CSV table of C-alpha atoms in Angstrom, one decimal:
chain,number,residue,atom,x,y,z
A,1,MET,CA,-3.9,10.6,-21.5
A,2,THR,CA,-4.8,13.7,-24.3
A,3,ASP,CA,-3.6,14.7,-27.2
A,4,GLU,CA,-0.3,15.9,-25.7
A,5,GLN,CA,0.4,12.1,-25.6
A,6,ALA,CA,0.4,12.4,-29.6
A,7,PRO,CA,4.0,11.9,-31.5
A,8,VAL,CA,6.3,15.1,-31.4
A,9,ALA,CA,7.9,16.6,-34.4
A,10,PRO,CA,11.3,14.6,-33.8
A,11,GLU,CA,15.1,16.2,-32.9
A,12,SER,CA,18.2,14.1,-34.1
A,13,THR,CA,18.9,12.9,-30.7
A,14,ASP,CA,19.3,9.3,-29.1
A,15,GLU,CA,16.7,10.0,-26.7
A,16,THR,CA,13.9,10.7,-29.1
A,17,VAL,CA,14.7,7.9,-30.9
A,18,THR,CA,11.4,6.1,-29.5
A,19,VAL,CA,9.7,8.9,-29.8
A,20,VAL,CA,9.8,8.9,-33.6
A,21,GLU,CA,9.1,5.4,-33.9
A,22,ALA,CA,6.0,5.9,-32.4
A,23,ALA,CA,5.2,9.1,-34.8
A,24,GLN,CA,4.7,6.6,-37.7
A,25,ASN,CA,2.3,5.0,-36.3
A,26,PRO,CA,-0.2,7.8,-35.2
A,27,GLN,CA,-3.0,4.7,-35.4
A,28,ASP,CA,-1.6,2.7,-32.3
A,29,PHE,CA,-2.1,6.4,-30.2
A,30,ILE,CA,-5.6,6.9,-31.3
A,31,LYS,CA,-6.7,3.3,-30.8
A,32,ALA,CA,-4.8,3.7,-27.3
A,33,ARG,CA,-6.6,7.0,-26.4
A,34,ASN,CA,-10.0,5.4,-27.1
A,35,ARG,CA,-9.3,2.8,-24.9
A,36,ARG,CA,-8.4,4.9,-22.4
A,37,ASN,CA,-11.4,7.2,-22.8
A,38,VAL,CA,-13.8,4.3,-22.3
A,39,MET,CA,-12.5,3.1,-19.3
A,40,ILE,CA,-12.3,6.4,-17.8
A,41,ALA,CA,-15.8,6.7,-18.8
A,42,LEU,CA,-16.4,3.0,-17.2
A,43,SER,CA,-15.0,4.5,-14.0
A,44,LEU,CA,-17.0,7.6,-13.6
A,45,VAL,CA,-20.0,5.5,-14.2
A,46,GLY,CA,-18.6,2.7,-11.5
A,47,PHE,CA,-18.3,6.2,-9.2
A,48,MET,CA,-21.4,7.4,-9.6
A,49,VAL,CA,-22.9,3.9,-9.0
A,50,LEU,CA,-21.3,3.6,-6.1
A,51,ILE,CA,-22.2,6.9,-4.8
A,52,PHE,CA,-25.8,6.1,-5.8
A,53,SER,CA,-25.6,3.3,-3.2
A,54,ILE,CA,-24.0,4.7,-0.2
A,55,THR,CA,-26.5,7.7,-0.7
A,56,ALA,CA,-29.7,4.9,-1.1
A,57,LEU,CA,-28.6,3.1,1.9
A,58,ARG,CA,-27.9,6.0,4.0
A,59,LEU,CA,-31.5,6.8,3.5
A,60,THR,CA,-32.8,4.2,4.3
A,61,GLN,CA,-30.8,3.6,7.4
A,62,ASN,CA,-31.4,7.1,8.5
A,63,ILE,CA,-35.4,7.3,7.6
A,64,ALA,CA,-35.6,3.8,9.5
A,65,ALA,CA,-33.7,5.5,12.5
A,66,ARG,CA,-35.9,8.2,12.5
A,67,GLN,CA,-38.7,6.1,12.6
A,68,ASP,CA,-37.7,4.4,15.5
A,69,ALA,CA,-36.7,7.8,17.3
A,70,LEU,CA,-40.6,9.0,16.6
A,71,ALA,CA,-41.9,5.8,18.3
A,72,THR,CA,-39.8,5.7,21.4
A,73,GLU,CA,-40.7,9.3,21.9
A,74,GLN,CA,-44.7,8.6,21.2
A,75,GLU,CA,-44.1,5.7,23.6
A,76,ALA,CA,-42.8,8.1,26.0
A,77,LEU,CA,-45.5,10.6,25.1
A,78,ILE,CA,-48.2,8.2,25.9
A,79,SER,CA,-47.2,6.6,29.2
A,80,ASP,CA,-46.5,10.4,30.3
A,81,GLU,CA,-50.3,11.1,29.7
A,82,ALA,CA,-51.1,7.4,31.3
A,83,LEU,CA,-49.2,8.5,34.5
A,84,ALA,CA,-50.7,12.3,34.8
A,85,GLU,CA,-54.2,10.7,34.2
A,86,GLU,CA,-53.1,8.6,37.6
B,1,MET,CA,21.5,13.9,-17.8
B,2,GLU,CA,17.9,12.8,-17.6
B,3,THR,CA,16.1,15.3,-15.2
B,4,ARG,CA,12.4,14.4,-14.4
B,5,SER,CA,10.9,16.8,-16.8
B,6,ASN,CA,12.3,14.8,-19.8
B,7,ILE,CA,12.2,11.1,-18.8
B,8,ALA,CA,8.5,10.6,-19.8
B,9,MET,CA,8.6,12.6,-23.4
B,10,THR,CA,11.7,10.3,-24.0
B,11,GLY,CA,10.7,7.1,-23.4
B,12,HIS,CA,13.9,5.2,-23.4
B,13,ALA,CA,12.6,1.2,-23.7
B,14,SER,CA,9.0,1.7,-25.2
B,15,SER,CA,7.4,3.2,-28.2
B,16,LYS,CA,3.9,1.9,-27.3
B,17,PRO,CA,1.5,4.1,-26.5
B,18,ALA,CA,0.0,4.0,-22.8
B,19,GLU,CA,-2.8,1.6,-22.5
B,20,TRP,CA,-5.0,1.7,-19.0
B,21,ARG,CA,-3.1,-1.3,-17.8
B,22,ASP,CA,-0.7,1.1,-17.5
B,23,TYR,CA,-2.4,3.0,-15.2
B,24,VAL,CA,-3.2,0.1,-13.3
B,25,SER,CA,0.4,-1.2,-12.9
B,26,LEU,CA,0.9,2.7,-11.7
B,27,MET,CA,-1.1,2.1,-8.3
B,28,LYS,CA,1.3,-1.0,-7.6
B,29,PRO,CA,-1.1,-3.7,-7.4
B,30,ARG,CA,0.7,-6.0,-5.8
B,31,VAL,CA,0.7,-3.0,-2.9
B,32,MET,CA,-2.8,-2.6,-3.2
B,33,THR,CA,-3.3,-6.6,-2.5
B,34,LEU,CA,-1.6,-6.2,1.1
B,35,VAL,CA,-3.6,-3.0,1.6
B,36,VAL,CA,-6.8,-4.6,1.2
B,37,PHE,CA,-6.2,-7.7,3.4
B,38,THR,CA,-4.6,-6.2,6.1
B,39,ALA,CA,-7.3,-3.7,5.8
B,40,PHE,CA,-10.1,-6.2,6.2
B,41,ALA,CA,-8.2,-8.4,8.6
B,42,GLY,CA,-8.7,-5.0,10.8
B,43,TYR,CA,-11.8,-4.5,9.7
B,44,VAL,CA,-13.1,-8.0,10.7
B,45,ALA,CA,-11.0,-8.2,14.1
B,46,ALA,CA,-13.1,-4.9,15.1
B,47,PRO,CA,-15.6,-5.7,17.6
B,48,MET,CA,-18.2,-3.9,15.6
B,49,SER,CA,-19.1,-3.5,12.2
B,50,ILE,CA,-20.9,-1.6,9.4
B,51,HIS,CA,-23.3,-2.5,6.8
B,52,PRO,CA,-21.4,-4.8,4.6
B,53,LEU,CA,-21.8,-2.6,1.2
B,54,MET,CA,-20.3,0.1,3.2
B,55,ALA,CA,-17.6,-1.9,4.3
B,56,ALA,CA,-16.5,-3.1,1.0
B,57,ILE,CA,-16.9,0.2,-0.7
B,58,SER,CA,-14.7,1.3,2.3
B,59,ILE,CA,-12.0,-1.0,1.5
B,60,PHE,CA,-12.3,0.0,-1.9
B,61,ALA,CA,-11.7,3.6,-1.0
B,62,LEU,CA,-8.6,2.6,1.3
B,63,ALA,CA,-7.0,0.8,-2.2
B,64,LEU,CA,-7.9,3.1,-4.5
B,65,GLY,CA,-6.0,5.5,-1.8
B,66,ALA,CA,-3.4,3.1,-1.8
B,67,GLY,CA,-3.0,3.2,-5.4
B,68,ALA,CA,-3.3,6.8,-5.9
B,69,ALA,CA,0.0,7.0,-3.3
B,70,GLY,CA,1.6,4.6,-5.6
B,71,ALA,CA,1.1,6.5,-8.3
B,72,LEU,CA,2.1,9.8,-6.9
B,73,ASN,CA,5.6,7.9,-5.9
B,74,MET,CA,6.4,6.6,-9.3
B,75,ALA,CA,5.9,9.9,-10.8
B,76,TYR,CA,8.1,11.6,-8.4
B,77,ASP,CA,10.8,8.5,-8.5
B,78,ALA,CA,10.6,8.7,-12.3
B,79,ASP,CA,14.4,9.8,-12.2
B,80,ILE,CA,15.7,7.3,-10.0
B,81,ASP,CA,13.6,4.3,-11.1
B,82,LEU,CA,15.1,4.6,-14.4
B,83,LYS,CA,18.4,3.7,-12.8
B,84,MET,CA,17.0,0.7,-11.3
B,85,ARG,CA,17.1,-2.8,-12.6
B,86,ARG,CA,14.1,-3.8,-10.5
B,87,THR,CA,12.3,-0.6,-11.2
B,88,ARG,CA,13.1,0.7,-14.9
B,89,LEU,CA,10.3,-1.1,-16.2
B,90,ARG,CA,7.5,1.0,-14.7
B,91,PRO,CA,5.2,2.9,-16.8
B,92,VAL,CA,6.9,6.6,-15.9
B,93,PRO,CA,10.5,5.6,-16.7
B,94,LEU,CA,9.2,3.3,-19.6
B,95,GLY,CA,8.0,6.5,-21.3
B,96,LYS,CA,4.6,5.2,-21.4
B,97,VAL,CA,2.8,7.7,-18.9
B,98,ARG,CA,4.0,11.0,-18.7
B,99,GLN,CA,5.2,12.0,-15.2
B,100,GLU,CA,2.7,15.0,-15.6
B,101,ASP,CA,-0.2,12.6,-16.3
B,102,ALA,CA,1.0,10.5,-13.1
B,103,TYR,CA,0.9,13.4,-10.7
B,104,GLY,CA,-2.5,14.0,-12.1
B,105,PHE,CA,-3.6,10.7,-11.9
B,106,GLY,CA,-2.8,10.3,-8.0
B,107,LEU,CA,-4.0,13.2,-6.9
B,108,VAL,CA,-7.3,12.9,-8.5
B,109,ALA,CA,-7.7,9.1,-7.6
B,110,SER,CA,-6.8,10.6,-3.8
B,111,ALA,CA,-9.2,12.6,-4.2
B,112,LEU,CA,-12.1,10.0,-4.9
B,113,ALA,CA,-10.9,8.0,-2.5
B,114,VAL,CA,-11.2,10.4,0.6
B,115,VAL,CA,-14.4,11.6,-0.3
B,116,LEU,CA,-15.2,7.7,-1.2
B,117,MET,CA,-14.0,7.3,2.5
B,118,THR,CA,-15.9,9.9,4.0
B,119,LEU,CA,-19.6,8.6,2.2
B,120,SER,CA,-19.1,5.1,3.2
B,121,ALA,CA,-17.5,4.8,6.8
B,122,ASN,CA,-16.8,8.3,8.6
B,123,MET,CA,-14.8,11.4,8.7
B,124,PHE,CA,-11.9,9.8,11.3
B,125,ALA,CA,-11.2,7.0,8.7
B,126,ALA,CA,-11.4,9.2,5.7
B,127,ALA,CA,-9.0,11.9,7.5
B,128,MET,CA,-6.7,8.9,8.3
B,129,LEU,CA,-6.2,7.8,4.7
B,130,ALA,CA,-5.6,11.3,3.9
B,131,PHE,CA,-2.8,11.2,5.9
B,132,SER,CA,-1.6,8.1,5.0
B,133,ILE,CA,-1.8,9.0,1.6
B,134,PHE,CA,0.3,12.5,2.3
B,135,PHE,CA,2.8,10.4,4.7
B,136,TYR,CA,3.5,7.9,1.9
B,137,ALA,CA,4.1,10.7,-1.0
B,138,VAL,CA,5.2,13.2,0.6
B,139,ILE,CA,6.8,12.8,4.2
B,140,TYR,CA,8.2,9.4,3.0
B,141,THR,CA,8.7,9.6,-1.2
B,142,MET,CA,10.1,13.5,-1.3
B,143,ILE,CA,11.6,13.9,2.1
B,144,LEU,CA,13.1,10.5,3.7
B,145,LYS,CA,13.7,8.1,1.0
B,146,ARG,CA,16.7,10.2,-0.6
B,147,ARG,CA,17.9,11.5,2.5
B,148,THR,CA,18.6,9.2,5.5
B,149,PRO,CA,18.9,5.5,5.8
B,150,GLN,CA,16.0,5.5,8.3
B,151,ASN,CA,13.9,5.9,5.1
B,152,ILE,CA,11.9,3.1,5.2
B,153,VAL,CA,11.7,2.7,9.2
B,154,ILE,CA,9.8,6.1,9.6
B,155,GLY,CA,8.0,5.5,6.0
B,156,GLY,CA,7.0,2.2,7.1
B,157,ALA,CA,4.3,4.0,8.9
B,158,ALA,CA,2.5,4.8,5.7
B,159,GLY,CA,2.4,0.7,4.9
B,160,ALA,CA,1.1,0.5,8.8
B,161,PHE,CA,-2.5,2.6,8.5
B,162,PRO,CA,-4.4,0.1,6.5
B,163,PRO,CA,-5.2,-2.6,9.7
B,164,MET,CA,-6.3,0.5,11.8
B,165,ILE,CA,-7.9,2.1,9.2
B,166,GLY,CA,-10.0,-1.1,8.8
B,167,TRP,CA,-10.6,-0.9,12.4
B,168,VAL,CA,-12.0,2.7,12.5
B,169,ILE,CA,-14.1,2.0,9.4
B,170,ALA,CA,-16.2,-0.4,11.2
B,171,THR,CA,-15.8,1.5,14.6
B,172,GLY,CA,-15.2,5.0,13.9
B,173,GLY,CA,-12.3,5.5,16.8
B,174,VAL,CA,-8.7,3.6,17.5
B,175,SER,CA,-8.4,1.3,20.8
B,176,LEU,CA,-5.4,-0.4,21.7
B,177,ASP,CA,-6.2,-3.5,19.9
B,178,ALA,CA,-5.8,-1.3,16.4
B,179,VAL,CA,-2.6,0.6,17.6
B,180,ILE,CA,-1.0,-3.3,17.9
B,181,LEU,CA,-2.1,-4.1,14.3
B,182,PHE,CA,-0.4,-0.8,13.7
B,183,SER,CA,2.4,-1.6,15.0
B,184,ILE,CA,3.0,-5.2,13.6
B,185,VAL,CA,3.2,-3.6,10.4
B,186,PHE,CA,5.4,-1.1,11.5
B,187,LEU,CA,8.0,-3.6,13.0
B,188,TRP,CA,7.8,-6.0,10.5
B,189,THR,CA,8.8,-3.5,7.2
B,190,PRO,CA,12.2,-3.2,8.4
B,191,PRO,CA,13.6,-6.5,7.9
B,192,HIS,CA,11.6,-6.7,5.2
B,193,SER,CA,12.6,-3.9,3.2
B,194,TRP,CA,16.3,-4.0,4.3
B,195,ALA,CA,16.4,-8.3,3.1
B,196,LEU,CA,15.2,-7.0,-0.3
B,197,ALA,CA,17.7,-4.0,-0.3
B,198,LEU,CA,20.6,-6.5,0.9
B,199,TYR,CA,20.5,-8.0,-2.4
B,200,LYS,CA,19.6,-5.3,-4.6
B,201,SER,CA,21.8,-2.7,-2.7
B,202,GLY,CA,24.1,-2.5,-6.5
B,203,ASP,CA,20.6,-1.0,-7.5
B,204,TYR,CA,19.9,1.8,-4.6
B,205,ALA,CA,24.0,2.5,-4.9
B,206,ASP,CA,23.3,3.7,-9.0
B,207,ALA,CA,20.3,5.1,-7.8
B,208,GLY,CA,21.4,7.4,-4.8
B,209,VAL,CA,19.1,6.1,-2.4
B,210,PRO,CA,20.7,6.0,1.2
B,211,MET,CA,19.3,2.3,1.8
B,212,MET,CA,20.8,0.7,4.9
B,213,PRO,CA,23.1,-1.5,3.0
B,214,VAL,CA,24.5,1.7,0.7
B,215,ALA,CA,24.9,4.0,3.9
B,216,LYS,CA,25.8,1.9,6.5
B,217,GLY,CA,27.1,-1.6,5.3
B,218,PRO,CA,25.5,-4.6,4.6
B,219,LYS,CA,27.0,-6.1,8.5
B,220,ARG,CA,25.3,-3.1,9.7
B,221,THR,CA,22.4,-3.9,7.9
B,222,ARG,CA,22.5,-7.4,8.9
B,223,LEU,CA,22.7,-6.8,12.4
B,224,GLU,CA,19.6,-4.3,12.6
B,225,ILE,CA,17.4,-6.6,10.8
B,226,LEU,CA,18.2,-9.4,13.4
B,227,ILE,CA,17.3,-6.6,16.0
B,228,TYR,CA,13.9,-5.6,14.6
B,229,SER,CA,13.0,-9.4,14.1
B,230,LEU,CA,13.7,-9.7,18.3
B,231,VAL,CA,11.4,-7.4,18.6
B,232,LEU,CA,8.7,-7.9,16.0
B,233,THR,CA,8.6,-11.3,17.0
B,234,PRO,CA,7.4,-11.3,20.3
B,235,PHE,CA,5.4,-8.5,19.8
B,236,ALA,CA,3.3,-10.2,17.1
B,237,LEU,CA,2.1,-12.5,20.5
B,238,ALA,CA,0.7,-8.8,21.9
B,239,PRO,CA,-2.7,-9.3,20.3
B,240,VAL,CA,-3.0,-13.1,22.2
B,241,LEU,CA,-2.5,-11.0,25.6
B,242,THR,CA,-5.3,-8.3,24.6
B,243,GLY,CA,-7.9,-11.5,23.2
B,244,LEU,CA,-7.9,-10.0,20.0
B,245,GLY,CA,-6.1,-13.2,18.9
B,246,GLY,CA,-7.0,-16.5,19.8
B,247,LEU,CA,-5.9,-20.1,20.0
B,248,LEU,CA,-4.8,-20.1,15.7
B,249,TYR,CA,-3.3,-16.7,15.6
B,250,GLY,CA,-1.5,-17.3,18.6
B,251,LEU,CA,0.2,-20.4,17.2
B,252,ALA,CA,0.7,-18.6,13.7
B,253,ALA,CA,2.6,-15.7,15.8
B,254,LEU,CA,5.0,-18.3,17.5
B,255,LEU,CA,5.6,-20.7,15.1
B,256,GLY,CA,6.2,-18.3,12.5
B,257,GLY,CA,7.5,-16.0,14.6
B,258,ALA,CA,10.7,-18.6,15.5
B,259,VAL,CA,11.0,-19.4,11.8
B,260,PHE,CA,11.3,-15.3,11.6
B,261,LEU,CA,14.0,-15.4,13.9
B,262,ILE,CA,16.2,-18.6,12.5
B,263,LEU,CA,15.8,-16.5,9.2
B,264,ALA,CA,16.9,-13.2,10.5
B,265,TRP,CA,20.0,-15.2,12.6
B,266,ARG,CA,21.3,-17.0,9.1
B,267,ILE,CA,21.0,-13.3,7.7
B,268,TYR,CA,23.3,-12.5,10.6
B,269,ASN,CA,25.7,-14.8,10.0
B,270,SER,CA,26.1,-14.7,5.8
B,271,ARG,CA,27.4,-12.2,4.0
B,272,ALA,CA,24.1,-11.2,2.3
B,273,GLY,CA,24.7,-7.8,0.6
B,274,GLU,CA,28.6,-7.7,0.2
B,275,ALA,CA,28.5,-9.4,-3.7
B,276,GLY,CA,26.7,-6.2,-5.1
B,277,SER,CA,23.4,-6.2,-6.9
B,278,ALA,CA,22.1,-9.5,-8.4
B,279,GLU,CA,22.1,-9.6,-12.5
B,280,ASP,CA,19.2,-8.9,-13.6
B,281,GLY,CA,16.3,-7.4,-12.7
B,282,ALA,CA,13.9,-10.1,-11.2
B,283,LEU,CA,12.5,-9.4,-7.9
B,284,TYR,CA,13.5,-12.7,-6.8
B,285,ALA,CA,17.2,-13.1,-8.8
B,286,VAL,CA,20.0,-13.3,-6.3
B,287,ARG,CA,23.7,-14.4,-6.2
B,288,VAL,CA,24.5,-17.3,-4.1
B,289,GLY,CA,26.0,-15.2,-1.1
B,290,ASP,CA,22.4,-13.2,-0.8
B,291,LYS,CA,20.3,-16.1,-0.8
B,292,ALA,CA,19.5,-15.9,2.9
B,293,ALA,CA,18.4,-12.4,2.2
B,294,ARG,CA,16.2,-13.2,-0.5
B,295,ASP,CA,14.7,-15.8,1.5
B,296,MET,CA,13.8,-13.6,4.3
B,297,PHE,CA,12.2,-11.4,2.2
B,298,ALA,CA,9.8,-13.8,0.4
B,299,TYR,CA,9.7,-15.7,4.2
B,300,SER,CA,8.4,-11.9,5.7
B,301,ILE,CA,6.1,-11.4,2.9
B,302,GLY,CA,4.2,-14.8,4.0
B,303,TYR,CA,4.8,-14.4,7.5
B,304,LEU,CA,2.9,-10.8,7.6
B,305,ALA,CA,0.1,-12.7,5.6
B,306,THR,CA,-0.5,-15.7,7.5
B,307,LEU,CA,-1.0,-13.7,11.0
B,308,PHE,CA,-3.8,-11.7,9.2
B,309,ALA,CA,-5.1,-14.5,7.7
B,310,ALA,CA,-5.1,-15.8,11.5
B,311,LEU,CA,-7.1,-13.0,12.7
B,312,ILE,CA,-9.4,-13.2,9.4
B,313,ALA,CA,-9.7,-16.6,10.2
B,314,GLU,CA,-10.8,-16.3,14.0
B,315,HIS,CA,-13.0,-13.3,13.4
B,316,ALA,CA,-14.7,-14.1,10.2
B,317,LEU,CA,-14.9,-17.7,10.1
B,318,GLY,CA,-15.6,-18.5,13.4
B,319,ALA,CA,-11.8,-20.1,14.4
B,320,TYR,CA,-11.5,-18.0,17.4
B,321,ILE,CA,-10.5,-20.5,20.6
B,322,ALA,CA,-10.0,-18.3,23.3
B,323,THR,CA,-6.2,-18.9,25.6
B,324,PRO,CA,-5.9,-18.3,29.1
B,325,LEU,CA,-3.4,-15.4,28.2
B,326,GLY,CA,-6.6,-13.2,26.4
B,327,GLY,CA,-7.5,-9.9,29.0
B,328,ILE,CA,-4.0,-9.5,30.6
B,329,LEU,CA,-3.4,-6.4,28.9
């Protein structure tokens, strides 16, 4: 995915023939690498958006849950005080 | 002789540089589709639910994890993929993606998937996702696949986790229904995979993978397909007995199962797998004698998809009609 994938110095074996062909057009590698980099950047931005969304949603849910718990607690206190006054 | 380390460097079939699309194909998109589908079915069939956005992110995390496991599988199997007509055009054997890059991609995607699942669903779902990735990449790919003809029987568990994880995303726990959904996919995997292996047995033999037709022969494979089909098709009715599946699911399981059994019986009485492998690498290319196996392979995908589609229709689209058998289990 990086410079490592750029063509290497060819040796005279059949297996390296395609690498030799690739070495003849390094522009293709640079373009492909740039496209991959753009996709990685977009993926990272997407991941950040997901994490942000999860955090915002969890915060909203937790705040609502805490308010509910406080309201319940207050109701219980009020009813306890009313009982004590009686 | 090829080694794992030089395959990606030599690049047999392509001199084109890796594109982002090659990394997408590294994640086995077709498998991911089935994972998302069965996980969604498990999620909607569960009696509880979470916030829709959280659920969507959780299912995405599951798909990412499945793709990561696929990338690790392709990285490790690059040497045998190169020898098989069906798989030799994958990005690593083709030389488009280096083996090290495939490993790195798989590991990073696995970590991101588990983190996302932890944050969006719960620790239990994340742990199951991590285990299923480990099971597929290590237990199945690295240990079982090249050693035993039971490879896909045990390894099939990896593909059976998604509906159960979908259930755990919604409820935070496992129940009998979740185990039943897991078991349906688990029992479905051997007849499905062996039907493919029957008409691609030459490929597996060339690669030295001891799939059932290679290790035990086509006759034994045809018998095992029939036995697993006889177990699977009645078991697929279990959701009706627990009340998870309604009338629609029951009909799908009953009629779909009947056709499944007919095809399994047809394979058993055929000579599928005895002609060697198909001439070209296309997934559905087949010799005349192997047609029964090809039909079974194609139908089995539709069968599983229909079962889970019925569950989705019943629980997400309001098509659930209770049957008198519901609640027996």
